[in-house]
Amino acid sequence: MNSNIDFNELWASQKTAKPNKAALMAELNKYKKTNLIKMIALNLVLVATALFVVYILWSNQAKLLTTKIGAVLIVLAIVIFVIANNKLIVGFKNISGAESNKAYLENLLAVKSKQLFMQTTVMNLYFILLPVGMGLCMYEYARKMTLPGAIFAYTAFVLWIAFNWFYLRPRQIKKQRNLLDGMIHKFQLINDQLIAD
Amino acid sequence: MSFDEIYNTYWQKIFRLCMGYVNDFDWAQDITQETFLIVWQQLPKFRNEANISTWIFRIASNNCLRQIEKAKRIPKAALPYDVREETTESIEPKLKLLYQFIAELQETDRIIISLELENIKQAEIAAIVGLSEANIRVKIHRIKEKLTIKFKANEQ
């Protein structure tokens, strides 16, 4: 092999079968449809939860204000979780993908850092709102129990919250943090390649 | 330019760029398909202020960079490639080496050399990557040197 190996010619020798155009279009349309269904489903969940709040607030089932506040907090926790889970808060909507590699990497890094902060905040918010809401909801029913019964119910509840707060929450946050940290680190390394010289 | 024209003109080019980046036939097919998905979605928003080729190569190369997020590779593209196996096996040994050596480069270097080998003008590569033309020229020179050394070393 001589030193003037023609890389361009070698490169151009790679040919691949283009997928059938109709198949590609079918795939594209399927993608469009799936996205639409996902969006509709998410909105349905949100509307349903909102209706649930209205129902709790206006029905006569709950007599005490604490129960109503509790229900609202629980629903709020769920809604926040659903929204965050669907990456609606910090999505990639502002990144078109058609900017230069350098700009793209910088945008991606900014979004990922924001995402890291958001996810931790959302997780904390979720794990605060949910138990507080439940605790408030329980009050009305605990009042009707015997004292030992109420003590037992609240002890179990506190234990459950402690398990959530001290075990589940740190685990979830750590898992997400590790994933994002790893990604941010790799993007940073690639970004550095463009700054190096 | 209609999506059809883009599809016919750029499929091979984009595939080679992706292949240069990941050095994996099926994965490259997937990224190419994803790229055309983005192109298809964003084409209505494309204004002629940028060169269409620059626009498409930017989307494709950014999509390559994004592959980090997919720690676990998604399975093969669902599309039917009638000649998939044949194409995978018939790859020339020298070409295989070229891909292997490119794969050993840094991520951004892989993109730069793939674009260069695709005969894209250095000014356009600079616009795609986001570096100055002078910077790109130096980088291409160094990368080609590296590749030549690797080929020579392999020969011995």
Short mmCIF file of C-alpha atoms in Angstrom, two decimals:
data_model
loop_
_atom_site.label_atom_id
_atom_site.label_comp_id
_atom_site.label_asym_id
_atom_site.label_seq_id
_atom_site.Cartn_x
_atom_site.Cartn_y
_atom_site.Cartn_z
CA MET A 1 0.00 0.00 0.00
CA ASN A 2 1.57 3.27 -0.96
CA SER A 3 1.56 6.30 1.28
CA ASN A 4 -0.73 8.24 -1.03
CA ILE A 5 -3.66 6.02 -0.34
CA ASP A 6 -6.77 7.62 -1.78
CA PHE A 7 -9.03 7.82 1.25
CA ASN A 8 -11.74 9.62 -0.70
CA GLU A 9 -12.04 6.89 -3.28
CA LEU A 10 -12.05 4.20 -0.62
CA TRP A 11 -14.66 6.13 1.33
CA ALA A 12 -16.96 6.50 -1.67
CA SER A 13 -16.86 2.76 -2.30
CA GLN A 14 -19.20 2.24 0.65
CA LYS A 15 -22.68 1.79 -0.70
CA THR A 16 -25.77 0.89 1.20
CA ALA A 17 -29.21 -0.09 0.13
CA LYS A 18 -31.61 2.75 0.55
CA PRO A 19 -34.66 1.45 2.34
CA ASN A 20 -37.72 1.32 0.21
CA LYS A 21 -39.24 4.79 0.09
CA ALA A 22 -42.76 3.58 0.89
CA ALA A 23 -41.48 1.70 3.94
CA LEU A 24 -39.67 4.79 5.15
CA MET A 25 -42.78 6.93 4.72
CA ALA A 26 -44.85 4.34 6.59
CA GLU A 27 -42.32 4.49 9.41
CA LEU A 28 -42.42 8.29 9.48
CA ASN A 29 -46.20 8.32 9.60
CA LYS A 30 -46.24 5.71 12.35
CA TYR A 31 -43.90 7.92 14.35
CA LYS A 32 -46.15 10.91 13.82
CA LYS A 33 -49.17 8.93 14.95
CA THR A 34 -47.44 7.54 18.07
CA ASN A 35 -46.41 11.03 19.07
CA LEU A 36 -49.92 12.31 18.64
CA ILE A 37 -51.35 9.46 20.73
CA LYS A 38 -48.78 10.12 23.44
CA MET A 39 -49.69 13.78 23.54
CA ILE A 40 -53.41 13.01 23.70
CA ALA A 41 -52.85 10.44 26.47
CA LEU A 42 -50.84 12.90 28.54
CA ASN A 43 -53.49 15.56 28.17
CA LEU A 44 -56.18 13.08 29.12
CA VAL A 45 -54.29 12.24 32.32
CA LEU A 46 -53.99 15.92 33.14
CA VAL A 47 -57.64 16.66 32.41
CA ALA A 48 -58.76 13.60 34.39
CA THR A 49 -56.72 14.64 37.42
CA ALA A 50 -58.07 18.16 37.18
CA LEU A 51 -61.63 16.80 37.06
CA PHE A 52 -60.82 14.67 40.07
CA VAL A 53 -59.79 17.74 42.07
CA VAL A 54 -62.98 19.52 41.09
CA TYR A 55 -64.97 16.46 42.12
CA ILE A 56 -63.27 16.24 45.53
CA LEU A 57 -63.71 19.94 46.11
CA TRP A 58 -67.37 20.09 45.19
CA SER A 59 -68.65 16.74 46.34
CA ASN A 60 -69.93 16.46 49.87
CA GLN A 61 -67.89 13.37 50.63
CA ALA A 62 -65.21 15.32 52.39
CA LYS A 63 -66.45 17.59 55.13
CA LEU A 64 -63.18 19.00 56.37
CA LEU A 65 -61.04 21.57 54.58
CA THR A 66 -57.92 19.57 55.42
CA THR A 67 -59.16 16.68 53.27
CA LYS A 68 -59.75 18.96 50.33
CA ILE A 69 -56.34 20.60 50.68
CA GLY A 70 -54.82 17.14 50.99
CA ALA A 71 -56.49 15.95 47.81
CA VAL A 72 -55.28 18.99 45.91
CA LEU A 73 -51.72 18.40 47.12
CA ILE A 74 -51.80 14.74 46.08
CA VAL A 75 -53.10 15.61 42.64
CA LEU A 76 -50.53 18.38 42.34
CA ALA A 77 -47.77 15.92 43.17
CA ILE A 78 -49.00 13.51 40.49
CA VAL A 79 -49.37 16.23 37.89
CA ILE A 80 -45.87 17.56 38.57
CA PHE A 81 -44.49 14.05 38.31
CA VAL A 82 -46.29 13.33 35.02
CA ILE A 83 -45.16 16.60 33.49
CA ALA A 84 -41.56 16.16 34.59
CA ASN A 85 -41.54 12.57 33.46
CA ASN A 86 -42.60 13.60 30.01
CA LYS A 87 -39.76 16.07 29.87
CA LEU A 88 -42.17 18.87 29.19
CA ILE A 89 -40.44 21.26 31.54
CA VAL A 90 -37.01 21.26 30.01
CA GLY A 91 -37.40 19.53 26.73
CA PHE A 92 -35.26 19.92 23.69
CA LYS A 93 -37.78 22.15 22.04
CA ASN A 94 -35.40 25.08 21.90
CA ILE A 95 -32.66 23.02 20.25
CA SER A 96 -33.39 22.56 16.58
CA GLY A 97 -30.50 20.23 15.85
CA ALA A 98 -29.60 22.32 12.84
CA GLU A 99 -27.05 24.50 14.60
CA SER A 100 -23.31 23.87 14.27
CA ASN A 101 -21.86 20.99 16.28
CA LYS A 102 -20.19 23.45 18.64
CA ALA A 103 -23.40 25.41 19.33
CA TYR A 104 -25.35 22.19 19.59
CA LEU A 105 -23.03 20.71 22.20
CA GLU A 106 -23.12 23.92 24.21
CA ASN A 107 -26.93 23.98 24.11
CA LEU A 108 -27.11 20.33 25.03
CA LEU A 109 -24.81 20.87 28.00
CA ALA A 110 -26.91 23.79 29.22
CA VAL A 111 -30.13 21.80 28.89
CA LYS A 112 -28.67 18.76 30.63
CA SER A 113 -27.47 20.84 33.58
CA LYS A 114 -30.88 22.43 33.84
CA GLN A 115 -32.47 19.01 33.64
CA LEU A 116 -30.29 17.77 36.49
CA PHE A 117 -31.47 20.61 38.70
CA MET A 118 -35.10 20.23 37.64
CA GLN A 119 -35.23 16.51 38.24
CA THR A 120 -33.86 16.80 41.75
CA THR A 121 -36.25 19.63 42.54
CA VAL A 122 -39.23 17.80 41.08
CA MET A 123 -38.35 14.64 43.01
CA ASN A 124 -38.11 16.55 46.28
CA LEU A 125 -41.34 18.38 45.57
CA TYR A 126 -43.10 15.11 44.75
CA PHE A 127 -41.91 13.42 47.92
CA ILE A 128 -43.02 16.41 50.03
CA LEU A 129 -46.41 17.10 48.42
CA LEU A 130 -47.56 13.49 48.31
CA PRO A 131 -47.14 12.58 52.01
CA VAL A 132 -48.35 15.97 53.26
CA GLY A 133 -51.43 15.62 51.07
CA MET A 134 -52.05 12.08 52.25
CA GLY A 135 -51.51 13.02 55.87
CA LEU A 136 -54.11 15.77 55.54
CA CYS A 137 -56.57 13.47 53.81
CA MET A 138 -56.15 10.87 56.52
CA TYR A 139 -57.03 13.31 59.29
CA GLU A 140 -60.76 13.29 58.62
CA TYR A 141 -60.91 9.50 58.71
CA ALA A 142 -58.52 9.15 61.65
CA ARG A 143 -60.84 11.37 63.69
CA LYS A 144 -63.52 8.74 63.38
CA MET A 145 -61.20 5.97 64.60
CA THR A 146 -60.52 4.91 68.19
CA LEU A 147 -57.39 6.48 69.67
CA PRO A 148 -55.20 3.33 69.38
CA GLY A 149 -56.50 2.86 65.86
CA ALA A 150 -55.58 6.41 64.91
CA ILE A 151 -52.14 6.07 66.52
CA PHE A 152 -51.57 2.85 64.63
CA ALA A 153 -52.71 4.39 61.34
CA TYR A 154 -50.47 7.43 61.73
CA THR A 155 -47.48 5.34 62.88
CA ALA A 156 -47.78 3.18 59.80
CA PHE A 157 -48.13 6.29 57.70
CA VAL A 158 -45.05 7.96 59.21
CA LEU A 159 -43.04 4.77 58.67
CA TRP A 160 -44.15 4.69 55.06
CA ILE A 161 -43.13 8.33 54.59
CA ALA A 162 -39.78 7.70 56.26
CA PHE A 163 -39.18 4.81 53.88
CA ASN A 164 -40.03 7.03 50.94
CA TRP A 165 -37.99 9.98 52.09
CA PHE A 166 -34.89 8.22 53.39
CA TYR A 167 -34.74 5.25 51.04
CA LEU A 168 -36.71 5.73 47.80
CA ARG A 169 -36.07 9.42 47.28
CA PRO A 170 -32.26 9.38 47.59
CA ARG A 171 -32.15 6.27 45.44
CA GLN A 172 -34.23 7.82 42.67
CA ILE A 173 -32.29 11.07 42.79
CA LYS A 174 -28.97 9.26 42.78
CA LYS A 175 -29.98 7.11 39.84
CA GLN A 176 -31.04 10.08 37.74
CA ARG A 177 -28.04 12.10 38.83
CA ASN A 178 -25.58 9.38 37.87
CA LEU A 179 -27.19 9.00 34.47
CA LEU A 180 -27.18 12.71 33.73
CA ASP A 181 -23.76 13.32 35.26
CA GLY A 182 -22.28 10.63 33.05
CA MET A 183 -23.89 12.16 29.99
CA ILE A 184 -22.84 15.70 30.89
CA HIS A 185 -19.29 14.48 31.43
CA LYS A 186 -19.19 12.83 28.01
CA PHE A 187 -20.68 15.83 26.24
CA GLN A 188 -18.18 18.03 28.05
CA LEU A 189 -15.31 15.86 26.81
CA ILE A 190 -16.52 16.12 23.21
CA ASN A 191 -17.06 19.85 23.60
CA ASP A 192 -13.50 20.21 24.86
CA GLN A 193 -12.23 18.64 21.63
CA LEU A 194 -13.52 21.68 19.79
CA ILE A 195 -11.91 24.12 22.17
CA ALA A 196 -8.56 22.35 22.52
CA ASP A 197 -6.79 24.05 19.66
CA MET B 1 -35.85 20.82 -2.61
CA SER B 2 -38.54 18.24 -1.85
CA PHE B 3 -38.13 15.49 0.71
CA ASP B 4 -37.95 12.96 -2.14
CA GLU B 5 -35.03 14.74 -3.75
CA ILE B 6 -33.25 15.11 -0.43
CA TYR B 7 -33.82 11.46 0.30
CA ASN B 8 -32.37 10.37 -3.03
CA THR B 9 -29.44 12.76 -2.95
CA TYR B 10 -28.38 12.42 0.66
CA TRP B 11 -29.19 8.93 1.92
CA GLN B 12 -25.82 7.46 0.91
CA LYS B 13 -23.86 10.47 2.09
CA ILE B 14 -25.55 10.58 5.47
CA PHE B 15 -25.16 6.85 5.89
CA ARG B 16 -21.41 7.07 5.25
CA LEU B 17 -21.09 9.92 7.77
CA CYS B 18 -22.91 7.86 10.40
CA MET B 19 -20.88 4.78 9.51
CA GLY B 20 -17.71 6.82 9.96
CA TYR B 21 -18.94 7.91 13.37
CA VAL B 22 -20.14 4.61 14.86
CA ASN B 23 -18.41 1.97 12.67
CA ASP B 24 -21.42 -0.31 13.00
CA PHE B 25 -23.54 -1.06 9.96
CA ASP B 26 -26.93 -1.49 11.63
CA TRP B 27 -26.40 1.35 14.06
CA ALA B 28 -25.43 3.64 11.19
CA GLN B 29 -28.61 2.64 9.33
CA ASP B 30 -30.63 3.56 12.43
CA ILE B 31 -28.99 6.96 12.85
CA THR B 32 -29.46 7.66 9.15
CA GLN B 33 -33.13 6.83 9.45
CA GLU B 34 -33.46 9.03 12.54
CA THR B 35 -31.74 11.85 10.71
CA PHE B 36 -34.24 11.65 7.86
CA LEU B 37 -37.02 11.63 10.40
CA ILE B 38 -35.74 14.95 11.78
CA VAL B 39 -35.21 16.32 8.27
CA TRP B 40 -38.74 15.33 7.36
CA GLN B 41 -40.13 17.00 10.48
CA GLN B 42 -38.12 20.19 10.13
CA LEU B 43 -38.16 20.62 6.37
CA PRO B 44 -41.25 22.89 6.47
CA LYS B 45 -39.37 25.16 8.87
CA PHE B 46 -36.24 25.23 6.73
CA ARG B 47 -35.61 28.63 5.23
CA ASN B 48 -33.15 29.02 2.45
CA GLU B 49 -30.90 31.25 4.51
CA ALA B 50 -28.56 28.30 5.00
CA ASN B 51 -27.23 25.91 2.42
CA ILE B 52 -29.44 22.82 2.44
CA SER B 53 -26.44 20.53 2.44
CA THR B 54 -24.98 22.31 5.50
CA TRP B 55 -28.37 22.08 7.16
CA ILE B 56 -28.70 18.34 6.58
CA PHE B 57 -25.13 17.51 7.56
CA ARG B 58 -25.54 19.55 10.73
CA ILE B 59 -28.63 17.59 11.71
CA ALA B 60 -26.91 14.31 10.90
CA SER B 61 -23.68 15.06 12.76
CA ASN B 62 -25.53 16.45 15.77
CA ASN B 63 -27.61 13.32 15.77
CA CYS B 64 -24.39 11.28 15.82
CA LEU B 65 -23.14 13.28 18.80
CA ARG B 66 -26.45 12.62 20.55
CA GLN B 67 -25.85 8.85 20.42
CA ILE B 68 -24.17 9.07 23.83
CA GLU B 69 -27.62 9.33 25.35
CA LYS B 70 -28.49 5.92 24.07
CA ALA B 71 -26.41 3.86 26.41
CA LYS B 72 -28.24 0.77 25.31
CA ARG B 73 -28.51 0.45 21.59
CA ILE B 74 -32.03 0.26 20.31
CA PRO B 75 -32.59 -2.84 18.20
CA LYS B 76 -32.14 -2.86 14.46
CA ALA B 77 -34.20 -0.51 12.39
CA ALA B 78 -37.60 -1.88 11.62
CA LEU B 79 -37.19 -1.11 7.98
CA PRO B 80 -36.73 -3.92 5.50
CA TYR B 81 -33.32 -3.80 3.95
CA ASP B 82 -33.41 -6.50 1.35
CA VAL B 83 -29.71 -6.54 0.78
CA ARG B 84 -28.63 -5.77 4.34
CA GLU B 85 -26.62 -8.95 4.90
CA GLU B 86 -25.02 -8.85 1.52
CA THR B 87 -23.89 -5.26 1.99
CA THR B 88 -22.51 -5.96 5.43
CA GLU B 89 -20.42 -8.88 4.27
CA SER B 90 -19.21 -7.54 0.98
CA ILE B 91 -17.41 -4.66 2.64
CA GLU B 92 -13.89 -4.38 1.35
CA PRO B 93 -11.10 -5.18 3.86
CA LYS B 94 -9.37 -1.87 3.17
CA LEU B 95 -12.59 0.03 3.73
CA LYS B 96 -13.14 -1.92 6.93
CA LEU B 97 -9.70 -0.79 8.09
CA LEU B 98 -10.51 2.81 7.21
CA TYR B 99 -13.66 2.67 9.35
CA GLN B 100 -11.77 1.03 12.16
CA PHE B 101 -9.06 3.70 12.13
CA ILE B 102 -11.61 6.49 11.96
CA ALA B 103 -13.47 4.92 14.88
CA GLU B 104 -10.28 5.23 16.93
CA LEU B 105 -10.28 9.01 16.48
CA GLN B 106 -11.95 11.53 18.78
CA GLU B 107 -15.67 12.06 18.16
CA THR B 108 -15.42 15.46 16.48
CA ASP B 109 -12.46 14.32 14.39
CA ARG B 110 -14.58 11.44 13.12
CA ILE B 111 -17.19 13.91 11.91
CA ILE B 112 -14.63 16.21 10.34
CA ILE B 113 -12.80 13.49 8.41
CA SER B 114 -16.05 11.86 7.29
CA LEU B 115 -17.21 15.17 5.84
CA GLU B 116 -13.83 15.74 4.20
CA LEU B 117 -13.90 12.30 2.61
CA GLU B 118 -17.40 13.06 1.38
CA ASN B 119 -15.73 15.88 -0.62
CA ILE B 120 -17.45 18.64 1.30
CA LYS B 121 -15.67 22.00 0.99
CA GLN B 122 -13.66 22.98 4.02
CA ALA B 123 -15.62 26.22 4.40
CA GLU B 124 -18.79 24.16 4.64
CA ILE B 125 -17.23 21.72 7.11
CA ALA B 126 -16.29 24.76 9.21
CA ALA B 127 -19.93 25.90 9.11
CA ILE B 128 -21.18 22.44 10.06
CA VAL B 129 -18.80 21.91 12.94
CA GLY B 130 -18.66 25.50 14.13
CA LEU B 131 -14.92 26.09 13.91
CA SER B 132 -12.89 28.42 11.73
CA GLU B 133 -11.83 27.26 8.27
CA ALA B 134 -8.17 27.54 9.24
CA ASN B 135 -8.82 25.38 12.26
CA ILE B 136 -10.58 22.77 10.14
CA ARG B 137 -7.73 22.74 7.61
CA VAL B 138 -5.20 22.03 10.35
CA LYS B 139 -7.39 19.34 11.86
CA ILE B 140 -7.94 17.58 8.52
CA HIS B 141 -4.22 17.62 7.84
CA ARG B 142 -3.48 16.03 11.21
CA ILE B 143 -6.22 13.44 10.90
CA LYS B 144 -5.07 12.36 7.44
CA GLU B 145 -1.55 12.07 8.75
CA LYS B 146 -2.76 9.87 11.59
CA LEU B 147 -4.74 7.66 9.22
CA THR B 148 -1.80 7.26 6.85
CA ILE B 149 0.47 6.26 9.73
CA LYS B 150 -2.07 3.72 10.92
CA PHE B 151 -2.42 2.23 7.44
CA LYS B 152 1.34 2.00 7.08
CA ALA B 153 1.76 0.42 10.50
CA ASN B 154 -0.88 -2.09 9.62
CA GLU B 155 0.91 -2.96 6.41
CA GLN B 156 4.06 -4.00 8.20
#
